[in-house]
């Protein structure tokens, strides 16, 4: 056994086979964690996955307007908070740093905001940290593995396509009970199997046999931590991601490689793994900590309320014809319902009292 496992390639598959051999089948969440963030062979440890030549493209990489509007959203909220100095400007999973670079450039219209803002980037990938250091050098960011080490105080937090990467557990309804989907070995290959679900999964309501329910423990922990910080020191948080509201059943685990759907188990560490965000579950966890959740609002509507069309028109008017066409098509892609405008949604968290943030009225 040991010999055949050691011969498995790539090395992450051999590592998973050893782990399953020693400890038994692993949850889908444990599999996602290994595949995405194993320090040597994990997907994010080994590459910059973004862009046309990578595996997927995100909103800030499609149009500068996305980050600019979010920068103005932050600056306006900061003024409404009474212009606290310092204020912690936090981004979770900043990718190449593009969103924050565009946000800080646009937020210069409120000069005191840039002076008061202390930039904190929560990022595990060493490759993407290097890209962020390059893009954001002027703002002297501090990096964190986790929100826990960001200092206490008033906070404006943004995260685009971060929650979808947090590991999910999957439960499958049998005739009368839920079972947990796990990852095991079948010969030399990874395969799904079902195990009796732990008794603490009591929050799973009855459903038709075969239904799949996804639970994301790390997003509940995060929502609670952010809620507690906002209640204690003020501020706001903005999450943009693809997902659903209200909570529902469905298998949304997906692998993407080179802009195409890929088998979830076929090449661990070589494809991005995500699942759609259960916005209602996330909002409930933040509200249980005393915060208030706003939205979710479809991305197209949210960006339009922040001034997407006007900003795009102004940029296009000053651009060469080719560049103007790219600006228009980028904004259409972000906002059109059949593109990213409806599946992607924006959700904000604030302390319980106070008016809605811009875009959530
Ligand atoms: N926000 C960027 C990148 C999205 S890709 C954009 O819109 O372009 C997901 C990002 O989240 C990457 O930077 C990835 O390394 C980071 N990430 C995912 N899970 C993480 C975790 N648990 N802790 C810290 N960073 C994480």
Tab-separated table of C-alpha atoms and ligand atoms in Angstrom:
chain	number	residue	atom	x	y	z
A	1	UNK	CA	0.000	0.000	0.000
A	2	UNK	CA	2.638	2.536	1.108
A	3	UNK	CA	4.619	1.893	-2.043
A	4	UNK	CA	1.675	2.304	-4.407
A	5	UNK	CA	0.537	5.469	-2.588
A	6	UNK	CA	4.011	7.003	-2.852
A	7	UNK	CA	3.965	6.346	-6.597
A	8	UNK	CA	0.727	8.308	-7.085
A	9	UNK	CA	1.105	11.473	-9.017
A	10	UNK	CA	0.680	14.419	-8.636
A	11	UNK	CA	2.139	14.722	-5.113
A	12	UNK	CA	-1.049	16.212	-3.646
A	13	UNK	CA	-2.967	13.070	-4.675
A	14	UNK	CA	-0.322	10.921	-2.952
A	15	UNK	CA	-0.615	13.120	0.168
A	16	UNK	CA	-4.440	12.779	0.192
A	17	UNK	CA	-4.189	9.009	-0.301
A	18	UNK	CA	-1.830	8.763	2.695
A	19	UNK	CA	-4.115	10.923	4.828
A	20	UNK	CA	-7.213	8.911	3.906
A	21	UNK	CA	-5.262	5.679	4.473
A	22	UNK	CA	-4.312	6.830	7.984
A	23	UNK	CA	-7.449	8.685	9.144
A	24	UNK	CA	-10.232	7.376	6.913
A	25	UNK	CA	-12.425	9.341	4.491
A	26	UNK	CA	-12.341	13.147	4.830
A	27	UNK	CA	-15.162	15.692	4.686
A	28	UNK	CA	-15.632	17.761	1.534
A	29	UNK	CA	-14.468	20.735	3.633
A	30	UNK	CA	-11.188	19.051	4.530
A	31	UNK	CA	-10.716	18.132	0.874
A	32	UNK	CA	-11.314	21.740	-0.249
A	33	UNK	CA	-8.853	23.016	2.335
A	34	UNK	CA	-6.125	20.648	1.158
A	35	UNK	CA	-6.792	21.183	-2.549
A	36	UNK	CA	-6.853	24.986	-2.264
A	37	UNK	CA	-4.369	25.755	0.499
A	38	UNK	CA	-1.972	22.854	1.068
A	39	UNK	CA	1.208	24.903	1.692
A	40	UNK	CA	3.229	23.115	-1.002
A	41	UNK	CA	0.834	21.707	-3.566
A	42	UNK	CA	-2.420	23.589	-2.984
A	43	UNK	CA	-4.058	25.482	-5.833
A	44	UNK	CA	-3.574	28.949	-4.307
A	45	UNK	CA	-0.121	28.153	-2.924
A	46	UNK	CA	1.280	27.525	-6.370
A	47	UNK	CA	-0.184	30.074	-8.785
A	48	UNK	CA	-1.967	33.295	-9.639
A	49	UNK	CA	-5.215	31.832	-11.013
A	50	UNK	CA	-6.729	35.105	-12.256
A	51	UNK	CA	-7.073	36.535	-15.729
A	52	UNK	CA	-7.529	35.454	-19.337
A	53	UNK	CA	-4.454	33.212	-19.220
A	54	UNK	CA	-5.372	31.793	-15.800
A	55	UNK	CA	-8.462	29.879	-14.740
A	56	UNK	CA	-11.099	32.513	-14.003
A	57	UNK	CA	-11.784	36.253	-14.253
A	58	UNK	CA	-13.294	38.368	-11.466
A	59	UNK	CA	-15.207	41.675	-11.495
A	60	UNK	CA	-12.240	43.934	-10.592
A	61	UNK	CA	-10.221	42.320	-13.404
A	62	UNK	CA	-13.067	42.978	-15.858
A	63	UNK	CA	-13.511	46.687	-15.142
A	64	UNK	CA	-11.742	49.343	-13.071
A	65	UNK	CA	-15.181	50.815	-12.355
A	66	UNK	CA	-15.974	47.959	-9.965
A	67	UNK	CA	-13.189	48.849	-7.525
A	68	UNK	CA	-13.721	52.579	-8.020
A	69	UNK	CA	-17.380	52.400	-6.996
A	70	UNK	CA	-16.463	50.313	-3.938
A	71	UNK	CA	-13.794	52.862	-2.994
A	72	UNK	CA	-16.377	55.635	-3.113
A	73	UNK	CA	-18.774	53.447	-1.090
A	74	UNK	CA	-16.098	53.153	1.615
A	75	UNK	CA	-15.205	56.856	1.594
A	76	UNK	CA	-18.865	57.883	1.920
A	77	UNK	CA	-19.414	55.489	4.824
A	78	UNK	CA	-16.282	56.763	6.536
A	79	UNK	CA	-17.646	60.318	6.425
A	80	UNK	CA	-20.957	59.093	7.826
A	81	UNK	CA	-19.103	57.338	10.661
A	82	UNK	CA	-17.710	60.739	11.712
A	83	UNK	CA	-14.378	60.369	9.901
A	84	UNK	CA	-12.578	58.156	12.463
A	85	UNK	CA	-8.774	58.392	12.248
A	86	UNK	CA	-7.367	55.808	12.065
A	87	UNK	CA	-9.876	53.527	10.360
A	88	UNK	CA	-8.998	49.949	9.403
A	89	UNK	CA	-9.600	49.304	5.720
A	90	UNK	CA	-9.682	45.513	5.406
A	91	UNK	CA	-9.890	43.335	2.315
A	92	UNK	CA	-10.412	39.577	2.511
A	93	UNK	CA	-8.862	37.630	-0.382
A	94	UNK	CA	-7.588	40.612	-2.406
A	95	UNK	CA	-6.402	38.562	-5.422
A	96	UNK	CA	-3.995	40.720	-7.423
A	97	UNK	CA	-4.849	43.838	-5.398
A	98	UNK	CA	-6.733	45.319	-8.359
A	99	UNK	CA	-9.985	46.109	-6.525
A	100	UNK	CA	-8.145	47.914	-3.706
A	101	UNK	CA	-5.848	49.809	-6.071
A	102	UNK	CA	-8.875	51.122	-8.011
A	103	UNK	CA	-10.761	51.810	-4.760
A	104	UNK	CA	-7.928	53.869	-3.237
A	105	UNK	CA	-7.461	55.866	-6.441
A	106	UNK	CA	-11.169	56.759	-6.588
A	107	UNK	CA	-11.325	57.499	-2.854
A	108	UNK	CA	-8.764	60.287	-3.282
A	109	UNK	CA	-11.754	62.588	-3.834
A	110	UNK	CA	-12.011	62.398	-0.031
A	111	UNK	CA	-8.358	63.217	0.811
A	112	UNK	CA	-8.649	62.749	4.577
A	113	UNK	CA	-9.947	59.200	4.074
A	114	UNK	CA	-6.734	58.047	2.404
A	115	UNK	CA	-4.747	59.601	5.270
A	116	UNK	CA	-6.849	57.914	7.966
A	117	UNK	CA	-7.051	54.480	6.310
A	118	UNK	CA	-4.776	51.659	7.539
A	119	UNK	CA	-4.788	48.910	4.949
A	120	UNK	CA	-5.047	45.272	6.106
A	121	UNK	CA	-5.045	42.393	3.622
A	122	UNK	CA	-6.193	38.926	4.701
A	123	UNK	CA	-4.529	36.530	2.276
A	124	UNK	CA	-3.038	33.034	2.540
A	125	UNK	CA	-1.522	32.689	-0.932
A	126	UNK	CA	2.169	33.702	-1.079
A	127	UNK	CA	1.902	34.179	-4.852
A	128	UNK	CA	-1.024	36.593	-4.522
A	129	UNK	CA	0.571	38.377	-1.549
A	130	UNK	CA	3.485	39.204	-3.853
A	131	UNK	CA	1.091	40.572	-6.493
A	132	UNK	CA	-0.688	42.647	-3.816
A	133	UNK	CA	2.627	44.022	-2.530
A	134	UNK	CA	3.371	45.197	-6.055
A	135	UNK	CA	-0.056	46.742	-6.728
A	136	UNK	CA	-0.508	48.371	-3.311
A	137	UNK	CA	3.010	49.353	-2.210
A	138	UNK	CA	2.034	53.033	-1.876
A	139	UNK	CA	-0.609	52.166	0.751
A	140	UNK	CA	1.849	50.171	2.925
A	141	UNK	CA	-0.473	47.240	3.648
A	142	UNK	CA	-0.183	44.808	6.558
A	143	UNK	CA	-0.897	41.148	5.750
A	144	UNK	CA	-2.822	38.694	7.907
A	145	UNK	CA	-3.626	34.981	7.669
A	146	UNK	CA	-6.921	35.652	9.371
A	147	UNK	CA	-9.168	38.530	10.487
A	148	UNK	CA	-8.292	37.726	14.129
A	149	UNK	CA	-4.966	39.625	13.988
A	150	UNK	CA	-6.438	42.822	12.478
A	151	UNK	CA	-6.369	45.391	15.323
A	152	UNK	CA	-9.632	46.382	17.022
A	153	UNK	CA	-11.274	49.665	16.017
A	154	UNK	CA	-13.620	51.138	13.404
A	155	UNK	CA	-13.444	49.029	10.252
A	156	UNK	CA	-14.484	49.127	6.615
A	157	UNK	CA	-14.187	45.638	5.162
A	158	UNK	CA	-14.626	44.490	1.571
A	159	UNK	CA	-14.486	41.020	0.037
A	160	UNK	CA	-15.174	40.010	-3.563
A	161	UNK	CA	-15.362	36.295	-4.379
A	162	UNK	CA	-13.914	35.358	-0.980
A	163	UNK	CA	-16.769	33.482	0.718
A	164	UNK	CA	-17.186	31.081	-2.218
A	165	UNK	CA	-13.677	29.711	-1.560
A	166	UNK	CA	-14.341	28.901	2.109
A	167	UNK	CA	-14.738	25.131	2.562
A	168	UNK	CA	-18.227	23.613	2.625
A	169	UNK	CA	-19.503	20.368	4.104
A	170	UNK	CA	-22.141	18.527	2.110
A	171	UNK	CA	-25.036	16.485	3.484
A	172	UNK	CA	-27.191	14.191	1.400
A	173	UNK	CA	-30.725	13.233	2.414
A	174	UNK	CA	-31.383	9.489	2.530
A	175	UNK	CA	-34.803	7.919	2.991
A	176	UNK	CA	-35.126	9.187	6.589
A	177	UNK	CA	-31.846	10.796	7.698
A	178	UNK	CA	-29.002	12.981	6.467
A	179	UNK	CA	-25.634	11.505	5.604
A	180	UNK	CA	-22.393	13.384	5.036
A	181	UNK	CA	-20.630	13.254	1.677
A	182	UNK	CA	-16.962	12.386	2.166
A	183	UNK	CA	-13.921	11.905	-0.041
A	184	UNK	CA	-12.220	8.518	-0.073
A	185	UNK	CA	-9.926	6.435	-2.317
A	186	UNK	CA	-11.191	3.908	-4.849
A	187	UNK	CA	-8.134	2.164	-6.175
A	188	UNK	CA	-5.755	4.934	-7.245
A	189	UNK	CA	-8.464	7.583	-7.621
A	190	UNK	CA	-10.423	9.860	-5.312
A	191	UNK	CA	-14.145	9.113	-5.028
A	192	UNK	CA	-17.164	10.370	-3.106
A	193	UNK	CA	-18.840	8.207	-0.473
A	194	UNK	CA	-21.518	8.723	2.216
A	195	UNK	CA	-21.158	8.397	5.990
A	196	UNK	CA	-23.568	8.728	8.882
A	197	UNK	CA	-23.868	12.470	9.655
A	198	UNK	CA	-22.850	13.692	13.110
A	199	UNK	CA	-25.789	14.279	15.451
A	200	UNK	CA	-25.049	18.018	15.724
A	201	UNK	CA	-26.336	18.583	12.209
A	202	UNK	CA	-29.801	19.072	13.692
A	203	UNK	CA	-30.297	22.337	11.774
A	204	UNK	CA	-30.873	20.356	8.606
A	205	UNK	CA	-34.583	20.374	7.952
A	206	UNK	CA	-36.356	17.451	6.328
A	207	UNK	CA	-36.038	17.304	2.556
A	208	UNK	CA	-36.778	14.949	-0.315
A	209	UNK	CA	-34.483	11.908	-0.593
A	210	UNK	CA	-31.404	12.770	-2.644
A	211	UNK	CA	-31.443	16.469	-1.668
A	212	UNK	CA	-28.021	18.013	-0.943
A	213	UNK	CA	-27.530	20.632	1.757
A	214	UNK	CA	-24.317	22.649	2.074
A	215	UNK	CA	-22.979	24.060	5.346
A	216	UNK	CA	-20.027	26.457	5.516
A	217	UNK	CA	-18.693	26.527	9.096
A	218	UNK	CA	-15.875	29.007	8.340
A	219	UNK	CA	-18.302	31.569	6.928
A	220	UNK	CA	-20.453	31.387	10.079
A	221	UNK	CA	-17.377	31.940	12.243
A	222	UNK	CA	-16.325	34.865	10.068
A	223	UNK	CA	-19.809	36.458	10.080
A	224	UNK	CA	-19.895	36.239	13.869
A	225	UNK	CA	-16.424	37.785	14.243
A	226	UNK	CA	-17.244	40.656	11.880
A	227	UNK	CA	-20.609	41.230	13.555
A	228	UNK	CA	-18.942	41.467	16.967
A	229	UNK	CA	-16.322	43.924	15.678
A	230	UNK	CA	-18.912	46.170	14.023
A	231	UNK	CA	-21.065	46.231	17.148
A	232	UNK	CA	-18.036	47.031	19.359
A	233	UNK	CA	-16.302	49.690	17.252
A	234	UNK	CA	-18.515	50.643	14.283
A	235	UNK	CA	-18.019	50.426	10.550
A	236	UNK	CA	-19.381	48.297	7.734
A	237	UNK	CA	-18.569	45.232	5.657
A	238	UNK	CA	-19.388	44.537	2.016
A	239	UNK	CA	-19.460	41.058	0.474
A	240	UNK	CA	-19.943	40.449	-3.235
A	241	UNK	CA	-20.188	36.873	-4.464
A	242	UNK	CA	-22.279	34.403	-6.419
A	243	UNK	CA	-24.883	32.694	-4.361
A	244	UNK	CA	-28.487	32.332	-3.302
A	245	UNK	CA	-31.120	33.685	-0.936
A	246	UNK	CA	-33.012	32.243	0.894
A	247	UNK	CA	-31.221	29.093	2.075
A	248	UNK	CA	-31.966	26.131	-0.191
A	249	UNK	CA	-30.878	22.637	-1.094
A	250	UNK	CA	-28.584	21.991	-4.049
A	251	UNK	CA	-25.147	20.678	-4.921
A	252	UNK	CA	-23.136	23.764	-5.950
A	253	UNK	CA	-19.597	22.462	-5.460
A	254	UNK	CA	-17.668	23.214	-8.642
A	255	UNK	CA	-14.184	23.041	-10.055
A	256	UNK	CA	-12.991	25.473	-12.726
A	257	UNK	CA	-9.855	25.253	-14.809
A	258	UNK	CA	-8.942	27.415	-17.799
A	259	UNK	CA	-12.405	29.017	-17.719
A	260	UNK	CA	-14.200	25.648	-17.974
A	261	UNK	CA	-15.967	23.325	-15.573
A	262	UNK	CA	-13.637	20.590	-14.373
A	263	UNK	CA	-14.100	17.356	-12.436
A	264	UNK	CA	-14.055	18.197	-8.693
A	265	UNK	CA	-11.881	15.198	-7.729
A	266	UNK	CA	-9.853	14.585	-10.896
A	267	UNK	CA	-6.782	16.773	-10.321
A	268	UNK	CA	-6.661	18.137	-6.768
A	269	UNK	CA	-4.645	21.351	-6.582
A	270	UNK	CA	-4.924	22.014	-10.316
A	271	UNK	CA	-8.420	23.534	-10.438
A	272	UNK	CA	-10.218	26.205	-8.411
A	273	UNK	CA	-12.845	24.744	-6.072
A	274	UNK	CA	-15.789	26.836	-4.906
A	275	UNK	CA	-19.428	26.588	-3.919
A	276	UNK	CA	-22.223	29.143	-4.121
A	277	UNK	CA	-22.744	31.334	-1.055
A	278	UNK	CA	-25.779	30.849	1.191
A	279	UNK	CA	-26.300	34.561	1.909
A	280	UNK	CA	-29.170	33.938	4.319
A	281	UNK	CA	-27.047	31.638	6.483
A	282	UNK	CA	-24.218	34.199	6.483
A	283	UNK	CA	-26.610	37.032	7.408
A	284	UNK	CA	-28.156	34.983	10.248
A	285	UNK	CA	-24.743	34.334	11.805
A	286	UNK	CA	-23.851	38.053	11.703
A	287	UNK	CA	-27.241	39.042	13.134
A	288	UNK	CA	-26.870	36.512	15.947
A	289	UNK	CA	-23.774	38.538	16.923
A	290	UNK	CA	-25.858	41.738	17.076
A	291	UNK	CA	-25.094	43.192	13.635
A	292	UNK	CA	-27.571	44.048	10.878
A	293	UNK	CA	-27.443	42.533	7.400
A	294	UNK	CA	-28.568	44.499	4.308
A	295	UNK	CA	-29.523	42.834	1.041
A	296	UNK	CA	-28.441	40.826	-0.763
A	297	UNK	CA	-28.975	43.096	-3.769
A	298	UNK	CA	-28.206	41.735	-7.253
A	299	UNK	CA	-24.785	43.008	-8.376
A	300	UNK	CA	-26.208	44.759	-11.444
A	301	UNK	CA	-28.690	46.765	-9.378
A	302	UNK	CA	-26.125	47.481	-6.654
A	303	UNK	CA	-23.540	48.852	-9.108
A	304	UNK	CA	-26.183	50.829	-10.991
A	305	UNK	CA	-27.296	52.446	-7.718
A	306	UNK	CA	-23.673	53.419	-7.073
A	307	UNK	CA	-23.430	55.085	-10.483
A	308	UNK	CA	-22.012	52.432	-12.834
A	309	UNK	CA	-23.502	53.777	-16.090
A	310	UNK	CA	-22.583	57.391	-15.421
A	311	UNK	CA	-19.018	56.491	-14.484
A	312	UNK	CA	-18.609	54.216	-17.520
A	313	UNK	CA	-19.998	56.891	-19.846
A	314	UNK	CA	-17.584	59.475	-18.464
A	315	UNK	CA	-14.584	57.128	-18.900
A	316	UNK	CA	-15.684	56.123	-22.407
A	317	UNK	CA	-16.119	59.721	-23.497
A	318	UNK	CA	-12.435	60.401	-22.797
A	319	UNK	CA	-11.124	57.158	-24.334
A	320	UNK	CA	-10.071	56.040	-27.832
A	321	UNK	CA	-12.841	54.104	-29.656
A	322	UNK	CA	-11.354	50.642	-28.872
A	323	UNK	CA	-10.857	51.443	-25.201
A	324	UNK	CA	-14.329	52.989	-24.993
A	325	UNK	CA	-15.849	49.794	-26.404
A	326	UNK	CA	-13.955	47.730	-23.810
A	327	UNK	CA	-15.189	49.960	-20.989
A	328	UNK	CA	-18.791	49.587	-22.165
A	329	UNK	CA	-18.595	45.813	-22.641
A	330	UNK	CA	-16.898	45.358	-19.239
A	331	UNK	CA	-19.670	47.249	-17.464
A	332	UNK	CA	-22.338	45.309	-19.379
A	333	UNK	CA	-20.722	42.053	-18.273
A	334	UNK	CA	-20.788	43.153	-14.613
A	335	UNK	CA	-24.393	44.372	-14.666
A	336	UNK	CA	-26.376	42.427	-17.272
A	337	UNK	CA	-28.700	39.860	-15.655
A	338	UNK	CA	-27.652	37.131	-18.111
A	339	UNK	CA	-23.962	37.805	-17.343
A	340	UNK	CA	-22.867	38.602	-13.745
A	341	UNK	CA	-25.616	41.053	-12.803
A	342	UNK	CA	-28.043	38.661	-11.158
A	343	UNK	CA	-26.153	35.561	-9.954
A	344	UNK	CA	-23.645	37.819	-8.181
A	345	UNK	CA	-25.050	39.656	-5.187
A	346	UNK	CA	-23.937	42.288	-2.684
A	347	UNK	CA	-24.589	41.985	1.049
A	348	UNK	CA	-23.584	44.543	3.683
A	349	UNK	CA	-23.182	44.269	7.449
A	350	UNK	CA	-23.403	47.223	9.836
A	351	UNK	CA	-24.112	47.729	13.530
A	352	UNK	CA	-27.817	47.232	14.313
A	353	UNK	CA	-28.715	50.939	14.396
A	354	UNK	CA	-28.222	53.429	11.590
A	355	UNK	CA	-29.300	53.977	7.993
A	356	UNK	CA	-28.638	51.573	5.093
A	357	UNK	CA	-25.291	51.874	3.310
A	358	UNK	CA	-25.339	53.232	-0.266
A	359	UNK	CA	-26.821	50.734	-2.716
A	360	UNK	CA	-28.987	49.032	-0.081
A	361	UNK	CA	-31.749	51.647	0.324
B	1	LIG	N1	-10.995	39.323	-4.537
B	1	LIG	C1	-10.154	38.989	-5.671
B	1	LIG	C2	-9.718	37.518	-5.699
B	1	LIG	C3	-10.794	36.479	-5.631
B	1	LIG	S1	-10.118	34.821	-5.646
B	1	LIG	C4	-10.831	39.368	-6.948
B	1	LIG	O1	-12.024	39.672	-6.916
B	1	LIG	O2	-10.185	39.376	-7.996
B	1	LIG	C5	-10.149	34.401	-3.922
B	1	LIG	C6	-9.142	35.116	-3.081
B	1	LIG	O3	-9.336	34.760	-1.726
B	1	LIG	C7	-7.701	34.808	-3.380
B	1	LIG	O4	-6.927	35.957	-3.138
B	1	LIG	C8	-7.409	33.688	-2.382
B	1	LIG	O5	-6.052	33.463	-2.162
B	1	LIG	C9	-8.128	34.223	-1.172
B	1	LIG	N2	-8.569	33.262	-0.168
B	1	LIG	C10	-9.428	32.227	-0.324
B	1	LIG	N3	-9.656	31.594	0.831
B	1	LIG	C11	-8.930	32.241	1.772
B	1	LIG	C12	-8.749	32.073	3.180
B	1	LIG	N4	-9.350	31.101	3.842
B	1	LIG	N5	-7.957	32.935	3.824
B	1	LIG	C13	-7.343	33.941	3.151
B	1	LIG	N6	-7.464	34.149	1.823
B	1	LIG	C14	-8.232	33.300	1.147
